[in-house]
PDB file of C-alpha atoms in Angstrom:
ATOM      1  CA  UNK K   1     -11.802  10.259 -14.742  1.00  0.00           C
ATOM      2  CA  UNK K   2     -12.136  13.875 -15.357  1.00  0.00           C
ATOM      3  CA  UNK K   3      -9.071  16.068 -16.093  1.00  0.00           C
ATOM      4  CA  UNK K   4      -8.820  17.175 -12.320  1.00  0.00           C
ATOM      5  CA  UNK K   5      -8.785  13.573 -11.151  1.00  0.00           C
ATOM      6  CA  UNK K   6      -6.298  12.595 -13.874  1.00  0.00           C
ATOM      7  CA  UNK K   7      -3.807  15.251 -12.946  1.00  0.00           C
ATOM      8  CA  UNK K   8      -4.226  14.495  -9.089  1.00  0.00           C
ATOM      9  CA  UNK K   9      -3.659  10.750  -9.892  1.00  0.00           C
ATOM     10  CA  UNK K  10      -0.472  11.484 -12.129  1.00  0.00           C
ATOM     11  CA  UNK K  11       0.959  13.902  -9.627  1.00  0.00           C
ATOM     12  CA  UNK K  12       0.391  11.653  -6.646  1.00  0.00           C
ATOM     13  CA  UNK K  13       2.106   8.843  -8.570  1.00  0.00           C
ATOM     14  CA  UNK K  14       5.032  10.932  -9.609  1.00  0.00           C
ATOM     15  CA  UNK K  15       5.604  11.716  -5.945  1.00  0.00           C
ATOM     16  CA  UNK K  16       5.304   8.213  -4.766  1.00  0.00           C
ATOM     17  CA  UNK K  17       7.673   6.960  -7.406  1.00  0.00           C
ATOM     18  CA  UNK K  18      10.375   9.524  -5.909  1.00  0.00           C
ATOM     19  CA  UNK K  19      10.453  11.631  -8.945  1.00  0.00           C
ATOM     20  CA  UNK K  20      10.988  14.574  -6.724  1.00  0.00           C
ATOM     21  CA  UNK K  21      13.429  15.011  -3.837  1.00  0.00           C
ATOM     22  CA  UNK K  22      12.132  15.596  -0.375  1.00  0.00           C
ATOM     23  CA  UNK K  23      11.854  19.209   0.237  1.00  0.00           C
ATOM     24  CA  UNK K  24      11.726  20.079  -3.394  1.00  0.00           C
ATOM     25  CA  UNK K  25       9.412  22.865  -4.368  1.00  0.00           C
ATOM     26  CA  UNK K  26       6.506  21.946  -6.589  1.00  0.00           C
ATOM     27  CA  UNK K  27       5.870  25.025  -9.022  1.00  0.00           C
ATOM     28  CA  UNK K  28       2.402  25.010 -10.530  1.00  0.00           C
ATOM     29  CA  UNK K  29       3.484  26.093 -14.022  1.00  0.00           C
ATOM     30  CA  UNK K  30       6.203  23.594 -14.394  1.00  0.00           C
ATOM     31  CA  UNK K  31       3.871  20.748 -13.327  1.00  0.00           C
ATOM     32  CA  UNK K  32       1.316  22.002 -15.632  1.00  0.00           C
ATOM     33  CA  UNK K  33       3.712  21.912 -18.557  1.00  0.00           C
ATOM     34  CA  UNK K  34       4.832  18.432 -17.564  1.00  0.00           C
ATOM     35  CA  UNK K  35       1.405  16.939 -17.250  1.00  0.00           C
ATOM     36  CA  UNK K  36       0.013  18.913 -20.211  1.00  0.00           C
ATOM     37  CA  UNK K  37      -2.673  20.546 -18.277  1.00  0.00           C
ATOM     38  CA  UNK K  38      -3.614  24.170 -17.186  1.00  0.00           C
ATOM     39  CA  UNK K  39      -2.531  25.380 -13.778  1.00  0.00           C
ATOM     40  CA  UNK K  40      -6.087  25.124 -12.345  1.00  0.00           C
ATOM     41  CA  UNK K  41      -6.286  21.311 -12.037  1.00  0.00           C
ATOM     42  CA  UNK K  42      -2.650  21.310 -10.786  1.00  0.00           C
ATOM     43  CA  UNK K  43      -3.467  23.750  -8.146  1.00  0.00           C
ATOM     44  CA  UNK K  44      -6.519  21.705  -7.087  1.00  0.00           C
ATOM     45  CA  UNK K  45      -4.302  18.626  -6.893  1.00  0.00           C
ATOM     46  CA  UNK K  46      -1.720  20.255  -4.829  1.00  0.00           C
ATOM     47  CA  UNK K  47      -4.361  21.255  -2.313  1.00  0.00           C
ATOM     48  CA  UNK K  48      -5.714  17.721  -2.181  1.00  0.00           C
ATOM     49  CA  UNK K  49      -2.009  16.438  -1.787  1.00  0.00           C
ATOM     50  CA  UNK K  50      -1.482  18.688   1.199  1.00  0.00           C
ATOM     51  CA  UNK K  51      -4.711  17.432   2.783  1.00  0.00           C
ATOM     52  CA  UNK K  52      -3.564  13.691   2.178  1.00  0.00           C
ATOM     53  CA  UNK K  53      -0.096  14.601   3.856  1.00  0.00           C
ATOM     54  CA  UNK K  54       2.276  13.973   0.847  1.00  0.00           C
ATOM     55  CA  UNK K  55       3.088  17.554   0.456  1.00  0.00           C
ATOM     56  CA  UNK K  56       3.246  20.666   2.729  1.00  0.00           C
ATOM     57  CA  UNK K  57       2.982  24.439   2.438  1.00  0.00           C
ATOM     58  CA  UNK K  58       6.073  26.521   3.395  1.00  0.00           C
ATOM     59  CA  UNK K  59       5.920  29.732   5.251  1.00  0.00           C
ATOM     60  CA  UNK K  60       5.712  31.568   1.960  1.00  0.00           C
ATOM     61  CA  UNK K  61       2.807  29.354   0.721  1.00  0.00           C
ATOM     62  CA  UNK K  62       4.840  27.336  -1.673  1.00  0.00           C
ATOM     63  CA  UNK K  63       4.288  23.683  -1.848  1.00  0.00           C
ATOM     64  CA  UNK K  64       7.074  21.343  -1.055  1.00  0.00           C
ATOM     65  CA  UNK K  65       7.412  17.485  -1.189  1.00  0.00           C
ATOM     66  CA  UNK K  66       7.223  16.133   2.397  1.00  0.00           C
ATOM     67  CA  UNK K  67       9.811  13.857   3.723  1.00  0.00           C
ATOM     68  CA  UNK K  68       8.715  11.218   6.202  1.00  0.00           C
ATOM     69  CA  UNK K  69      10.538   9.493   9.020  1.00  0.00           C
ATOM     70  CA  UNK K  70      10.753   5.661   9.209  1.00  0.00           C
ATOM     71  CA  UNK K  71       8.376   5.983  12.357  1.00  0.00           C
ATOM     72  CA  UNK K  72       5.790   7.755  10.307  1.00  0.00           C
ATOM     73  CA  UNK K  73       5.939   5.136   7.615  1.00  0.00           C
ATOM     74  CA  UNK K  74       5.682   2.468  10.341  1.00  0.00           C
ATOM     75  CA  UNK K  75       2.740   4.170  11.959  1.00  0.00           C
ATOM     76  CA  UNK K  76       0.837   4.269   8.685  1.00  0.00           C
ATOM     77  CA  UNK K  77       1.299   0.447   8.140  1.00  0.00           C
ATOM     78  CA  UNK K  78       0.377  -0.181  11.697  1.00  0.00           C
ATOM     79  CA  UNK K  79      -2.904   1.877  11.154  1.00  0.00           C
ATOM     80  CA  UNK K  80      -3.712  -0.107   8.071  1.00  0.00           C
ATOM     81  CA  UNK K  81      -3.289  -3.348   9.938  1.00  0.00           C
ATOM     82  CA  UNK K  82      -5.868  -2.226  12.620  1.00  0.00           C
ATOM     83  CA  UNK K  83      -8.234  -0.956  10.052  1.00  0.00           C
ATOM     84  CA  UNK K  84      -8.032  -4.020   8.123  1.00  0.00           C
ATOM     85  CA  UNK K  85      -8.421  -5.972  11.347  1.00  0.00           C
ATOM     86  CA  UNK K  86     -11.613  -4.228  12.074  1.00  0.00           C
ATOM     87  CA  UNK K  87     -12.687  -5.152   8.346  1.00  0.00           C
ATOM     88  CA  UNK K  88     -11.921  -8.668   9.004  1.00  0.00           C
ATOM     89  CA  UNK K  89     -13.715  -8.844  12.115  1.00  0.00           C
ATOM     90  CA  UNK K  90     -16.821  -7.474  10.571  1.00  0.00           C
ATOM     91  CA  UNK K  91     -16.643  -9.754   7.841  1.00  0.00           C
ATOM     92  CA  UNK K  92     -16.392 -12.832  10.091  1.00  0.00           C
ATOM     93  CA  UNK K  93     -19.142 -11.679  12.284  1.00  0.00           C
ATOM     94  CA  UNK K  94     -21.582 -10.848   9.213  1.00  0.00           C
ATOM     95  CA  UNK K  95     -20.732 -14.222   7.579  1.00  0.00           C
ATOM     96  CA  UNK K  96     -18.850 -14.870   4.288  1.00  0.00           C
ATOM     97  CA  UNK K  97     -21.247 -15.110   1.274  1.00  0.00           C
ATOM     98  CA  UNK K  98     -20.738 -17.901  -1.300  1.00  0.00           C
ATOM     99  CA  UNK K  99     -19.480 -15.181  -3.642  1.00  0.00           C
ATOM    100  CA  UNK K 100     -16.944 -13.824  -1.401  1.00  0.00           C
ATOM    101  CA  UNK K 101     -15.756 -17.243  -0.478  1.00  0.00           C
ATOM    102  CA  UNK K 102     -15.176 -18.257  -4.005  1.00  0.00           C
ATOM    103  CA  UNK K 103     -13.467 -15.133  -4.928  1.00  0.00           C
ATOM    104  CA  UNK K 104     -10.905 -15.270  -1.759  1.00  0.00           C
ATOM    105  CA  UNK K 105     -10.300 -19.000  -2.575  1.00  0.00           C
ATOM    106  CA  UNK K 106      -9.575 -18.124  -6.173  1.00  0.00           C
ATOM    107  CA  UNK K 107      -6.976 -15.556  -4.811  1.00  0.00           C
ATOM    108  CA  UNK K 108      -5.452 -17.995  -2.534  1.00  0.00           C
ATOM    109  CA  UNK K 109      -5.147 -20.686  -5.301  1.00  0.00           C
ATOM    110  CA  UNK K 110      -3.591 -18.160  -7.527  1.00  0.00           C
ATOM    111  CA  UNK K 111      -0.930 -17.269  -4.909  1.00  0.00           C
ATOM    112  CA  UNK K 112      -0.152 -20.929  -4.401  1.00  0.00           C
ATOM    113  CA  UNK K 113       0.482 -21.289  -7.901  1.00  0.00           C
ATOM    114  CA  UNK K 114       2.690 -18.247  -8.240  1.00  0.00           C
ATOM    115  CA  UNK K 115       4.889 -18.851  -5.169  1.00  0.00           C
ATOM    116  CA  UNK K 116       5.607 -22.283  -6.410  1.00  0.00           C
ATOM    117  CA  UNK K 117       8.193 -20.585  -8.879  1.00  0.00           C
ATOM    118  CA  UNK K 118      11.642 -20.675  -7.359  1.00  0.00           C
ATOM    119  CA  UNK K 119      13.117 -18.311  -7.953  1.00  0.00           C
ATOM    120  CA  UNK K 120      10.159 -16.033  -8.728  1.00  0.00           C
ATOM    121  CA  UNK K 121       9.908 -14.492 -12.066  1.00  0.00           C
ATOM    122  CA  UNK K 122       9.149 -10.848 -12.680  1.00  0.00           C
ATOM    123  CA  UNK K 123       5.843 -11.950 -14.241  1.00  0.00           C
ATOM    124  CA  UNK K 124       4.842 -14.193 -11.370  1.00  0.00           C
ATOM    125  CA  UNK K 125       5.989 -11.485  -8.778  1.00  0.00           C
ATOM    126  CA  UNK K 126       3.711  -8.746 -10.570  1.00  0.00           C
ATOM    127  CA  UNK K 127       0.861 -11.157 -10.796  1.00  0.00           C
ATOM    128  CA  UNK K 128       1.381 -11.923  -6.950  1.00  0.00           C
ATOM    129  CA  UNK K 129       1.171  -8.183  -6.141  1.00  0.00           C
ATOM    130  CA  UNK K 130      -2.110  -7.956  -8.113  1.00  0.00           C
ATOM    131  CA  UNK K 131      -3.602 -11.047  -6.340  1.00  0.00           C
ATOM    132  CA  UNK K 132      -2.542  -9.646  -2.959  1.00  0.00           C
ATOM    133  CA  UNK K 133      -4.189  -6.229  -3.732  1.00  0.00           C
ATOM    134  CA  UNK K 134      -7.307  -8.017  -4.646  1.00  0.00           C
ATOM    135  CA  UNK K 135      -7.415 -10.221  -1.507  1.00  0.00           C
ATOM    136  CA  UNK K 136      -7.217  -7.367   0.660  1.00  0.00           C
ATOM    137  CA  UNK K 137      -9.786  -5.335  -1.275  1.00  0.00           C
ATOM    138  CA  UNK K 138     -12.260  -8.217  -1.198  1.00  0.00           C
ATOM    139  CA  UNK K 139     -12.408  -8.252   2.563  1.00  0.00           C
ATOM    140  CA  UNK K 140     -12.416  -4.460   2.972  1.00  0.00           C
ATOM    141  CA  UNK K 141     -15.258  -4.157   0.179  1.00  0.00           C
ATOM    142  CA  UNK K 142     -17.331  -6.932   2.069  1.00  0.00           C
ATOM    143  CA  UNK K 143     -16.918  -5.262   5.626  1.00  0.00           C
ATOM    144  CA  UNK K 144     -19.950  -2.864   4.841  1.00  0.00           C
ATOM    145  CA  UNK K 145     -18.456  -0.206   6.802  1.00  0.00           C
ATOM    146  CA  UNK K 146     -18.007   2.908   4.605  1.00  0.00           C
ATOM    147  CA  UNK K 147     -16.219   4.960   7.119  1.00  0.00           C
ATOM    148  CA  UNK K 148     -13.797   2.346   7.586  1.00  0.00           C
ATOM    149  CA  UNK K 149     -13.167   2.052   3.860  1.00  0.00           C
ATOM    150  CA  UNK K 150     -12.725   5.707   3.553  1.00  0.00           C
ATOM    151  CA  UNK K 151     -10.151   5.717   6.445  1.00  0.00           C
ATOM    152  CA  UNK K 152      -8.164   2.909   4.631  1.00  0.00           C
ATOM    153  CA  UNK K 153      -8.317   4.809   1.289  1.00  0.00           C
ATOM    154  CA  UNK K 154      -6.928   7.809   2.983  1.00  0.00           C
ATOM    155  CA  UNK K 155      -4.165   6.068   4.833  1.00  0.00           C
ATOM    156  CA  UNK K 156      -3.095   4.226   1.620  1.00  0.00           C
ATOM    157  CA  UNK K 157      -2.224   7.619   0.110  1.00  0.00           C
ATOM    158  CA  UNK K 158       0.721   7.776   2.385  1.00  0.00           C
ATOM    159  CA  UNK K 159       3.996   6.291   1.259  1.00  0.00           C
ATOM    160  CA  UNK K 160       4.359   2.590   1.552  1.00  0.00           C
ATOM    161  CA  UNK K 161       1.091   2.195   3.443  1.00  0.00           C
ATOM    162  CA  UNK K 162      -0.950   0.096   0.889  1.00  0.00           C
ATOM    163  CA  UNK K 163      -1.071  -3.708   1.108  1.00  0.00           C
ATOM    164  CA  UNK K 164       1.333  -4.465  -1.635  1.00  0.00           C
ATOM    165  CA  UNK K 165       3.536  -1.407  -1.337  1.00  0.00           C
ATOM    166  CA  UNK K 166       6.447  -3.277   0.134  1.00  0.00           C
ATOM    167  CA  UNK K 167       6.177  -6.292  -2.106  1.00  0.00           C
ATOM    168  CA  UNK K 168       8.968  -5.190  -4.578  1.00  0.00           C
ATOM    169  CA  UNK K 169      11.509  -5.421  -1.765  1.00  0.00           C
ATOM    170  CA  UNK K 170      10.565  -9.232  -1.437  1.00  0.00           C
ATOM    171  CA  UNK K 171      12.203 -11.672  -3.762  1.00  0.00           C
ATOM    172  CA  UNK K 172      15.398  -9.656  -3.993  1.00  0.00           C
ATOM    173  CA  UNK K 173      17.131 -12.352  -1.790  1.00  0.00           C
ATOM    174  CA  UNK K 174      16.341 -15.939  -0.981  1.00  0.00           C
ATOM    175  CA  UNK K 175      15.110 -15.080   2.592  1.00  0.00           C
ATOM    176  CA  UNK K 176      12.546 -12.688   1.125  1.00  0.00           C
ATOM    177  CA  UNK K 177      10.758 -15.546  -0.740  1.00  0.00           C
ATOM    178  CA  UNK K 178      10.325 -17.405   2.417  1.00  0.00           C
ATOM    179  CA  UNK K 179       8.673 -14.316   3.984  1.00  0.00           C
ATOM    180  CA  UNK K 180       6.398 -14.177   0.891  1.00  0.00           C
ATOM    181  CA  UNK K 181       5.461 -17.795   1.621  1.00  0.00           C
ATOM    182  CA  UNK K 182       4.836 -16.957   5.331  1.00  0.00           C
ATOM    183  CA  UNK K 183       2.592 -13.903   4.361  1.00  0.00           C
ATOM    184  CA  UNK K 184       0.599 -15.984   1.971  1.00  0.00           C
ATOM    185  CA  UNK K 185       0.150 -18.790   4.560  1.00  0.00           C
ATOM    186  CA  UNK K 186      -1.360 -16.003   6.911  1.00  0.00           C
ATOM    187  CA  UNK K 187      -3.779 -15.251   3.989  1.00  0.00           C
ATOM    188  CA  UNK K 188      -4.973 -18.954   4.189  1.00  0.00           C
ATOM    189  CA  UNK K 189      -5.299 -18.691   8.011  1.00  0.00           C
ATOM    190  CA  UNK K 190      -7.192 -15.382   7.737  1.00  0.00           C
ATOM    191  CA  UNK K 191      -9.626 -17.008   5.095  1.00  0.00           C
ATOM    192  CA  UNK K 192     -10.084 -20.154   7.568  1.00  0.00           C
ATOM    193  CA  UNK K 193     -11.086 -17.544  10.366  1.00  0.00           C
ATOM    194  CA  UNK K 194     -13.580 -15.729   8.264  1.00  0.00           C
ATOM    195  CA  UNK K 195     -15.266 -18.776   7.151  1.00  0.00           C
ATOM    196  CA  UNK K 196     -15.594 -20.082  10.755  1.00  0.00           C
ATOM    197  CA  UNK K 197     -16.911 -16.826  11.975  1.00  0.00           C
ATOM    198  CA  UNK K 198     -14.026 -16.181  14.301  1.00  0.00           C
ATOM    199  CA  UNK K 199     -13.907 -12.431  14.512  1.00  0.00           C
ATOM    200  CA  UNK K 200     -11.309 -11.869  17.250  1.00  0.00           C
ATOM    201  CA  UNK K 201      -8.988 -14.481  15.519  1.00  0.00           C
ATOM    202  CA  UNK K 202      -9.553 -12.737  12.053  1.00  0.00           C
ATOM    203  CA  UNK K 203      -8.824  -9.491  13.561  1.00  0.00           C
ATOM    204  CA  UNK K 204      -5.509 -10.474  15.188  1.00  0.00           C
ATOM    205  CA  UNK K 205      -4.430 -12.289  12.119  1.00  0.00           C
ATOM    206  CA  UNK K 206      -5.077  -9.236   9.974  1.00  0.00           C
ATOM    207  CA  UNK K 207      -3.127  -6.952  12.309  1.00  0.00           C
ATOM    208  CA  UNK K 208      -0.156  -9.557  12.634  1.00  0.00           C
ATOM    209  CA  UNK K 209      -0.182  -9.751   8.893  1.00  0.00           C
ATOM    210  CA  UNK K 210       1.402  -6.239   8.593  1.00  0.00           C
ATOM    211  CA  UNK K 211       4.476  -7.202  10.446  1.00  0.00           C
ATOM    212  CA  UNK K 212       5.908  -8.631   7.201  1.00  0.00           C
ATOM    213  CA  UNK K 213       5.432  -5.117   5.571  1.00  0.00           C
ATOM    214  CA  UNK K 214       7.065  -3.623   8.668  1.00  0.00           C
ATOM    215  CA  UNK K 215       9.978  -5.874   8.319  1.00  0.00           C
ATOM    216  CA  UNK K 216      10.466  -5.234   4.526  1.00  0.00           C
ATOM    217  CA  UNK K 217      10.482  -1.574   5.323  1.00  0.00           C
ATOM    218  CA  UNK K 218      13.199  -2.040   7.797  1.00  0.00           C
ATOM    219  CA  UNK K 219      15.269  -4.137   5.463  1.00  0.00           C
ATOM    220  CA  UNK K 220      14.595  -1.490   2.725  1.00  0.00           C
ATOM    221  CA  UNK K 221      16.079   1.358   4.786  1.00  0.00           C
ATOM    222  CA  UNK K 222      19.133  -0.963   5.748  1.00  0.00           C
ATOM    223  CA  UNK K 223      19.766  -1.630   2.096  1.00  0.00           C
ATOM    224  CA  UNK K 224      19.123   1.706   0.761  1.00  0.00           C
ATOM    225  CA  UNK K 225      21.281   1.497  -2.508  1.00  0.00           C
ATOM    226  CA  UNK K 226      19.561  -1.695  -3.454  1.00  0.00           C
ATOM    227  CA  UNK K 227      16.176  -0.360  -2.399  1.00  0.00           C
ATOM    228  CA  UNK K 228      16.302   2.770  -4.610  1.00  0.00           C
ATOM    229  CA  UNK K 229      16.669   0.697  -7.743  1.00  0.00           C
ATOM    230  CA  UNK K 230      13.285  -0.945  -7.211  1.00  0.00           C
ATOM    231  CA  UNK K 231      11.604   1.524  -4.760  1.00  0.00           C
ATOM    232  CA  UNK K 232      12.772   4.999  -5.738  1.00  0.00           C
ATOM    233  CA  UNK K 233      10.145   6.415  -3.449  1.00  0.00           C
ATOM    234  CA  UNK K 234      12.080   5.309  -0.544  1.00  0.00           C
ATOM    235  CA  UNK K 235      14.152   8.568  -0.944  1.00  0.00           C
ATOM    236  CA  UNK K 236      11.009  10.169   0.677  1.00  0.00           C
ATOM    237  CA  UNK K 237      11.885   8.500   3.971  1.00  0.00           C
ATOM    238  CA  UNK K 238      14.764  10.254   5.724  1.00  0.00           C
ATOM    239  CA  UNK K 239      16.424   9.393   8.908  1.00  0.00           C
TER     240      UNK K 239
END
């Protein structure tokens, strides 16, 4: 990545990790000093982040960290579900290549091994998140629709919209592990639908799969004190 892309990635990460308070002003000079960059790439990053919806410009032209309502987060998760549902349908209709089948099968087997731990260790938990991201990315990459891929990439820049964004809330209590097992079972069912070429079933499973993330967001908001310890970015969600 060039300097401008690096600054954008770093600043986006700082916002999503809850480094700044909702409504806090983002001053170019202070950010440049913090990131060890000049003001030019910082200014460019702020423009991009406004377009992505993470920050907003005040009446005086200053950039402020946006706050999000629970409804906005739920809407972003729902959008991901429908976009990934379309991707799954396309993959099922086009046919699953031998390479894709092998890659998805490897993800499922890795998830099975990791979830066999009870309780989950931090290492197995982090590895599961990586597996989950790869499983979702493989299906999206295989759908062949670049406009759809760009739409998912844009939506994923919103707080808690990506596939594994809410996984850190899972595993904190015994019931959460049961939901992880349920979500991974959905991975198996989705894989079966893809192999069988059942486009409508694959689409519906992908949409339903996001309900686990929706439930975890609701739990995170109910348990804010606990949530902020593992998901500091939850501070961005107000109301």
